[in-house]
Amino acid sequence: MPNQNGMGPLWWHGKFRGCGYRITLAREVILNVLSKTEEHLSAEDIYSRIHSKHPNIGLTTIYRTLDVLANLGLVYRFDFGDKRARYELAKGPKGAHHHHHLVCTGCNRVIDYTDFIDDEMRLLQETEKGLSKKYNFRIMNHLIQFYGLCGNCQAKE
Amino acid sequence: MPNQNGMGPLWWHGKFRGCGYRITLAREVILNVLSKTEEHLSAEDIYSRIHSKHPNIGLTTIYRTLDVLANLGLVYRFDFGDKRARYELAKGPKGAHHHHHLVCTGCNRVIDYTDFIDDEMRLLQETEKGLSKKYNFRIMNHLIQFYGLCGNCQAKE
DNA sequence: CCTTTTATTGAAAATGATTTCCATTAATAG
DNA sequence: CTATTAATGGAAATCATTTTCAATAAAAGG
Ligand SMILES: [Mn+2]
Ligand SMILES: [Mn+2]
Ligand SMILES: [Zn+2]
Ligand SMILES: [Zn+2]
């Protein structure tokens, strides 16, 4: 069983090696930051969380690494309307549940929710099946977001 | 009944006036372009479709107008992953059906679909109701997109 | 119509997230 | 340990979108 903590090959090393990618400090550190938060971090967010301990890891590398991770399907990239890409781990070793998002258009807060996810998934699956056939479209992924006002922002109305 | 063709107050004039916005040529023309296409146009797309006939309408105005229209809810703004915002009329006088999108990650083609929309809407409504209560979140809008490969791009695999 | 008020506009400059360049560094195969 | 070449960082470039500001033109009132 692949190690999940201290040393030894981590869960993602295999996938990396298999694709010819090298295991580097920057990549370790970036994945580490992502696996330790519930938030939806931007490239700069990650940079600033890393920078004090690893002043030699540049912002450019963060961008490049996030690109690699997104292509590998290890992270999801989102657009929550604040003009910068935000990322979350697709599925850490913790096995976080699949979820969707509530996005507040007032303050840009993002709430993860898993309620009704089962019904959603069921519908999505039927829909995917139908659409794949009708449009000859191979669906790989989906995005569901609700936009509105969080409690705070409703109060400020 | 508000006029929909040649002259007389158009369907959107009321909404505009009510919000203190003025009716201008640029706005007429931009809404006109949007109402005549099935495509999901970017600001520049609109600019180039207008420019030969109205060389005096600047790109800046297109951006500003699209902002106004989006805020009024007359157009929807989308991010289909090609690094530029794309727009479609929310509901022209033609009363286009509510729909969602299939987005090809290979060639960026976007397909409108309305299949299963009724089931989707039913689920969305229940979900909205549940989420509103649980998270005290007032949902105003939703986004559903499927990502994958269109027929052409599957062939190129 | 004519005048006044002020929203709207265009052109140019600024912005800011993301990318690209390129010389240097370091992961990995042998 | 050495060779190969992917990965990196810093500076410069990109490029969609926004801001600035002086000029223009809707709309309201006569
Ligand atoms: Mn999330
Ligand atoms: Mn559409
Ligand atoms: Zn809020
Ligand atoms: Zn395609």
Coordinates of C-alpha atoms (C1' of nucleotides) and ligand atoms in Angstrom, one line a residue:
Chain A
M1 CA 0.0 0.0 0.0
P2 CA 1.5 3.3 -1.0
N3 CA 2.6 5.4 1.8
Q4 CA 0.6 8.4 2.8
N5 CA 2.7 10.1 5.4
G6 CA 6.4 10.5 6.1
M7 CA 8.6 8.8 3.6
G8 CA 8.5 6.2 0.9
P9 CA 6.8 6.6 -2.4
L10 CA 3.7 8.8 -2.0
W11 CA 0.4 8.0 -3.7
W12 CA 1.0 10.3 -6.7
H13 CA 4.6 9.2 -7.4
G14 CA 3.5 6.3 -9.5
K15 CA 1.2 8.4 -11.7
F16 CA 4.0 10.9 -12.2
R17 CA 6.6 8.4 -13.1
G18 CA 4.3 6.7 -15.4
C19 CA 3.9 9.9 -17.4
G20 CA 7.6 10.6 -17.5
Y21 CA 7.3 13.4 -15.0
R22 CA 10.0 13.8 -12.4
I23 CA 9.5 14.0 -8.7
T24 CA 10.7 17.4 -7.5
L25 CA 10.6 19.4 -4.4
A26 CA 8.3 22.0 -5.8
R27 CA 5.8 19.4 -6.8
E28 CA 6.0 17.7 -3.4
V29 CA 5.5 21.0 -1.7
I30 CA 2.6 22.2 -3.9
L31 CA 0.7 19.0 -3.6
N32 CA 1.3 19.1 0.1
V33 CA -0.2 22.6 0.5
L34 CA -3.2 21.5 -1.5
S35 CA -3.7 18.4 0.5
K36 CA -3.7 20.3 3.8
T37 CA -6.5 22.8 3.0
E38 CA -10.2 22.9 2.4
E39 CA -9.9 26.2 0.6
H40 CA -9.8 26.8 -3.1
L41 CA -6.3 28.3 -3.6
S42 CA -5.0 30.4 -6.4
A43 CA -1.5 30.1 -7.8
E44 CA -0.5 33.1 -5.7
D45 CA -2.1 31.8 -2.6
I46 CA 0.0 28.7 -2.9
Y47 CA 3.1 30.8 -3.7
S48 CA 2.7 32.8 -0.5
R49 CA 2.0 29.8 1.6
I50 CA 5.2 28.2 0.4
H51 CA 7.5 31.2 0.0
S52 CA 8.7 31.7 3.6
K53 CA 9.9 28.1 3.9
H54 CA 11.0 27.7 0.3
P55 CA 12.1 31.1 -1.0
N56 CA 13.7 29.4 -4.0
I57 CA 10.4 28.1 -5.5
G58 CA 9.2 30.6 -8.0
L59 CA 5.6 31.6 -9.0
T60 CA 6.3 30.4 -12.5
T61 CA 6.9 26.9 -11.2
I62 CA 3.6 27.0 -9.3
Y63 CA 1.7 27.8 -12.5
R64 CA 3.5 25.1 -14.4
T65 CA 3.0 22.6 -11.8
L66 CA -0.7 23.3 -11.5
D67 CA -0.9 22.9 -15.2
V68 CA 0.7 19.5 -15.0
L69 CA -1.5 18.4 -12.1
A70 CA -4.7 19.6 -13.8
N71 CA -3.7 17.6 -16.9
L72 CA -3.0 14.5 -14.9
G73 CA -6.4 15.0 -13.3
L74 CA -4.9 15.3 -9.8
V75 CA -6.4 18.8 -9.3
Y76 CA -9.4 20.5 -10.5
R77 CA -9.2 24.1 -11.8
F78 CA -12.2 26.4 -11.2
D79 CA -13.3 29.8 -12.3
F80 CA -15.3 31.3 -9.5
G81 CA -15.6 34.7 -11.1
D82 CA -12.7 36.5 -9.3
K83 CA -10.5 36.7 -12.3
R84 CA -8.0 34.0 -11.2
A85 CA -8.0 30.3 -11.5
R86 CA -8.5 28.4 -8.3
Y87 CA -7.5 24.8 -7.5
E88 CA -8.5 21.9 -5.3
L89 CA -7.2 18.4 -5.0
A90 CA -9.3 16.1 -7.1
K91 CA -9.1 13.3 -4.5
G92 CA -6.5 13.2 -1.8
P93 CA -5.5 10.0 0.0
K94 CA -8.1 11.1 2.5
G95 CA -10.6 10.4 -0.3
A96 CA -12.6 13.6 0.0
H97 CA -16.1 13.2 -1.4
H98 CA -17.0 14.5 -4.8
H99 CA -18.8 17.8 -4.3
H100 CA -20.1 20.9 -6.1
H101 CA -20.0 24.5 -5.2
L102 CA -22.2 27.4 -4.1
V103 CA -20.5 30.7 -5.2
C104 CA -21.5 34.0 -3.6
T105 CA -21.5 36.7 -6.2
G106 CA -21.4 39.3 -3.4
C107 CA -18.1 38.3 -1.6
N108 CA -16.8 35.4 -3.7
R109 CA -17.1 33.0 -0.9
V110 CA -17.3 29.4 -2.1
I111 CA -19.2 26.7 -0.2
D112 CA -18.6 23.0 -0.9
Y113 CA -21.7 20.9 -0.6
T114 CA -22.4 17.2 -1.0
D115 CA -26.1 17.3 -0.2
F116 CA -28.2 15.9 -3.0
I117 CA -25.0 14.8 -4.7
D118 CA -26.3 11.3 -5.1
D119 CA -29.4 12.4 -6.9
E120 CA -27.3 14.8 -9.0
M121 CA -24.9 12.1 -9.9
R122 CA -27.7 9.7 -10.8
L123 CA -29.2 12.3 -13.1
L124 CA -25.8 13.3 -14.5
Q125 CA -25.2 9.7 -15.4
E126 CA -28.4 9.3 -17.3
T127 CA -27.8 12.7 -19.0
E128 CA -24.3 11.8 -19.9
K129 CA -25.5 8.5 -21.4
G130 CA -28.1 10.2 -23.5
L131 CA -26.0 13.1 -24.6
S132 CA -23.0 10.9 -25.5
K133 CA -25.1 9.0 -27.9
K134 CA -27.1 11.9 -29.4
Y135 CA -24.2 14.3 -29.9
N136 CA -21.4 11.7 -30.2
F137 CA -19.7 13.5 -27.4
R138 CA -17.5 11.7 -25.0
I139 CA -18.1 13.3 -21.6
M140 CA -15.1 13.3 -19.3
N141 CA -16.1 15.7 -16.6
H142 CA -18.8 18.0 -15.4
L143 CA -19.2 21.3 -13.6
I144 CA -22.1 22.3 -11.5
Q145 CA -22.2 25.6 -9.6
F146 CA -24.9 27.6 -8.0
Y147 CA -24.6 31.4 -7.9
G148 CA -26.2 33.6 -5.4
L149 CA -25.8 35.4 -2.1
C150 CA -24.4 34.0 1.1
G151 CA -26.0 34.8 4.5
N152 CA -23.7 37.7 5.1
C153 CA -24.2 39.3 1.7
Q154 CA -28.0 38.9 2.0
A155 CA -27.9 40.9 5.2
K156 CA -26.0 43.7 3.5
E157 CA -28.7 44.1 0.9
Chain B
M1 CA -47.3 44.4 -27.0
P2 CA -43.8 45.6 -27.3
N3 CA -42.5 45.7 -30.8
Q4 CA -40.0 43.1 -31.9
N5 CA -39.0 44.1 -35.3
G6 CA -38.7 47.4 -37.2
M7 CA -39.5 50.4 -35.1
G8 CA -41.2 51.4 -31.9
P9 CA -39.9 50.6 -28.4
L10 CA -38.1 47.3 -28.4
W11 CA -38.6 44.7 -25.7
W12 CA -35.6 45.7 -23.7
H13 CA -36.1 49.5 -23.8
G14 CA -38.4 49.4 -20.8
K15 CA -35.9 47.5 -18.6
F16 CA -33.2 49.9 -19.7
R17 CA -35.1 53.1 -19.0
G18 CA -36.3 51.7 -15.7
C19 CA -32.7 51.4 -14.5
G20 CA -31.7 54.8 -15.7
Y21 CA -29.8 53.5 -18.6
R22 CA -29.9 55.4 -21.9
I23 CA -30.8 53.8 -25.2
T24 CA -27.8 54.2 -27.5
L25 CA -26.9 53.1 -30.9
A26 CA -24.1 50.9 -29.6
R27 CA -26.4 49.1 -27.3
E28 CA -29.0 48.6 -30.0
V29 CA -26.4 47.2 -32.4
I30 CA -24.8 44.9 -29.8
L31 CA -28.1 43.4 -28.7
N32 CA -29.0 43.1 -32.3
V33 CA -25.9 41.0 -33.1
L34 CA -26.5 38.8 -30.1
S35 CA -30.1 38.2 -31.0
K36 CA -29.2 37.1 -34.5
T37 CA -26.8 34.3 -33.7
E38 CA -26.8 30.9 -32.1
E39 CA -23.1 31.2 -31.3
H40 CA -21.4 32.2 -28.1
L41 CA -19.6 35.4 -29.0
S42 CA -16.7 37.1 -27.3
A43 CA -16.4 40.9 -27.0
E44 CA -14.0 40.9 -30.0
D45 CA -16.3 38.7 -32.0
I46 CA -19.0 41.2 -31.5
Y47 CA -16.6 44.1 -32.3
S48 CA -15.6 42.6 -35.6
R49 CA -19.1 41.8 -36.7
I50 CA -20.1 45.4 -36.0
H51 CA -17.0 47.3 -37.1
S52 CA -17.5 47.4 -40.8
K53 CA -20.9 49.0 -40.5
H54 CA -20.2 51.0 -37.4
P55 CA -16.5 51.9 -37.4
N56 CA -17.1 54.5 -34.7
I57 CA -18.2 51.9 -32.0
G58 CA -15.1 51.1 -30.0
L59 CA -14.2 47.8 -28.3
T60 CA -14.3 49.5 -24.9
T61 CA -17.9 50.2 -25.4
I62 CA -18.6 46.6 -26.3
Y63 CA -17.0 45.5 -23.0
R64 CA -18.9 48.1 -21.0
T65 CA -22.2 47.3 -22.7
L66 CA -21.8 43.5 -22.1
D67 CA -21.2 44.3 -18.5
V68 CA -24.4 46.3 -18.3
L69 CA -26.3 43.6 -20.1
A70 CA -25.0 40.9 -17.8
N71 CA -25.9 42.9 -14.7
L72 CA -29.4 43.4 -16.0
G73 CA -29.6 39.7 -16.7
L74 CA -30.2 40.2 -20.4
V75 CA -27.1 38.2 -21.3
Y76 CA -25.3 35.3 -19.7
R77 CA -21.5 35.4 -19.5
F78 CA -19.7 32.1 -19.8
D79 CA -16.2 30.8 -19.4
F80 CA -15.6 27.9 -21.8
G81 CA -11.9 27.7 -21.1
D82 CA -10.5 29.6 -24.0
K83 CA -9.4 32.6 -21.9
R84 CA -12.1 35.0 -23.0
A85 CA -15.6 35.6 -21.8
R86 CA -18.3 34.5 -24.1
Y87 CA -21.9 35.8 -24.1
E88 CA -25.4 34.7 -25.2
L89 CA -28.7 36.4 -24.9
A90 CA -30.5 35.2 -21.8
K91 CA -33.9 35.1 -23.5
G92 CA -34.5 36.9 -26.8
P93 CA -38.0 37.8 -27.9
K94 CA -37.8 34.5 -29.7
G95 CA -37.9 33.0 -26.3
A96 CA -35.1 30.6 -26.7
H97 CA -35.3 27.6 -24.4
H98 CA -33.2 27.4 -21.3
H99 CA -30.3 25.1 -22.0
H100 CA -26.9 23.9 -20.8
H101 CA -23.6 23.3 -22.6
L102 CA -21.3 20.5 -23.8
V103 CA -17.8 21.9 -24.1
C104 CA -15.1 20.2 -26.2
T105 CA -11.8 20.4 -24.5
G106 CA -10.1 19.5 -27.7
C107 CA -11.3 22.3 -30.1
N108 CA -13.4 24.5 -27.7
R109 CA -16.6 23.8 -29.6
V110 CA -19.7 24.4 -27.6
I111 CA -22.9 22.5 -28.1
D112 CA -26.2 23.7 -26.6
Y113 CA -28.5 20.9 -25.4
T114 CA -31.9 20.9 -24.0
D115 CA -32.3 17.2 -23.6
F116 CA -33.0 16.1 -20.0
I117 CA -33.4 19.7 -19.1
D118 CA -36.7 19.1 -17.5
D119 CA -35.3 16.4 -15.2
E120 CA -32.3 18.6 -14.5
M121 CA -34.5 21.6 -13.7
R122 CA -36.6 19.4 -11.4
L123 CA -33.6 18.2 -9.5
L124 CA -32.1 21.7 -9.4
Q125 CA -35.2 23.1 -7.9
E126 CA -35.2 20.5 -5.1
T127 CA -31.5 21.0 -4.6
E128 CA -31.9 24.7 -4.5
K129 CA -34.6 24.5 -1.9
G130 CA -32.5 22.2 0.3
L131 CA -29.3 24.2 -0.1
S132 CA -31.0 27.5 0.5
K133 CA -32.2 26.4 3.8
K134 CA -29.2 24.5 5.0
Y135 CA -26.6 27.1 4.0
N136 CA -28.8 30.2 4.2
F137 CA -27.7 30.8 0.7
R138 CA -30.1 32.6 -1.8
I139 CA -29.5 30.9 -5.2
M140 CA -30.0 33.2 -8.1
N141 CA -28.5 31.2 -10.9
H142 CA -26.8 28.0 -11.8
L143 CA -24.2 26.7 -14.2
I144 CA -24.1 23.2 -15.7
Q145 CA -21.5 22.2 -18.2
F146 CA -20.2 18.9 -19.5
Y147 CA -16.6 18.7 -20.6
G148 CA -15.2 16.1 -23.0
L149 CA -14.4 15.5 -26.7
C150 CA -16.7 16.1 -29.6
G151 CA -16.9 13.7 -32.5
N152 CA -14.1 15.3 -34.5
C153 CA -11.7 15.4 -31.6
Q154 CA -12.4 11.8 -30.7
A155 CA -11.4 10.8 -34.2
K156 CA -8.1 12.7 -33.9
E157 CA -7.1 10.7 -30.8
Chain C
dC1 C1' -36.5 73.2 -31.5
dC2 C1' -33.0 74.8 -27.8
dT3 C1' -30.5 74.3 -23.5
dT4 C1' -28.9 71.9 -19.6
dT5 C1' -27.5 67.9 -17.2
dT6 C1' -24.9 64.0 -17.0
dA7 C1' -24.6 59.2 -18.9
dT8 C1' -22.0 57.4 -22.6
dT9 C1' -18.2 57.0 -25.6
dG10 C1' -13.5 56.3 -28.0
dA11 C1' -8.6 56.2 -27.8
dA12 C1' -4.8 55.5 -25.3
dA13 C1' -2.7 53.9 -21.3
dA14 C1' -2.8 50.8 -17.4
dT15 C1' -3.7 46.4 -15.2
dG16 C1' -2.8 41.9 -13.8
dA17 C1' -3.0 37.0 -14.3
dT18 C1' -0.7 33.8 -16.9
dT19 C1' 2.9 32.5 -20.5
dT20 C1' 7.1 32.5 -22.8
dC21 C1' 12.2 32.8 -23.1
dC22 C1' 16.5 31.2 -22.0
dA23 C1' 20.4 30.2 -19.4
dT24 C1' 21.1 27.3 -15.2
dT25 C1' 20.0 23.4 -12.2
dA26 C1' 19.0 18.9 -10.8
dA27 C1' 16.2 14.3 -11.3
dT28 C1' 17.0 10.0 -13.2
dA29 C1' 18.8 6.2 -16.3
dG30 C1' 22.8 3.5 -16.9
Chain D
dC1 C1' 29.5 9.0 -11.1
dT2 C1' 28.2 10.8 -15.7
dA3 C1' 25.3 12.0 -19.3
dT4 C1' 20.8 13.3 -20.7
dT5 C1' 17.3 16.3 -20.6
dA6 C1' 13.1 17.7 -17.8
dA7 C1' 12.5 21.3 -14.6
dT8 C1' 13.3 25.8 -12.8
dG9 C1' 13.5 30.9 -11.8
dG10 C1' 13.6 35.6 -13.1
dA11 C1' 12.7 38.8 -16.4
dA12 C1' 10.1 40.0 -20.3
dA13 C1' 6.1 39.3 -23.0
dT14 C1' 1.1 38.4 -23.7
dC15 C1' -3.3 39.7 -24.0
dA16 C1' -8.1 40.1 -22.3
dT17 C1' -10.1 43.5 -19.7
dT18 C1' -10.3 47.9 -17.1
dT19 C1' -9.3 52.6 -16.2
dT20 C1' -8.7 57.5 -17.5
dC21 C1' -10.2 61.6 -19.3
dA22 C1' -11.7 64.8 -22.5
dA23 C1' -15.4 64.9 -26.0
dT24 C1' -20.2 63.5 -27.3
dA25 C1' -24.9 62.9 -27.3
dA26 C1' -29.3 60.9 -24.7
dA27 C1' -33.1 62.7 -22.2
dA28 C1' -35.7 66.0 -19.6
dG29 C1' -37.7 70.6 -19.4
dG30 C1' -39.1 74.6 -21.5
Ligands
MN1 MN -14.5 22.5 -3.5
MN2 MN -25.7 28.4 -25.3
ZN3 ZN -21.2 36.6 0.2
ZN4 ZN -13.7 19.1 -30.4

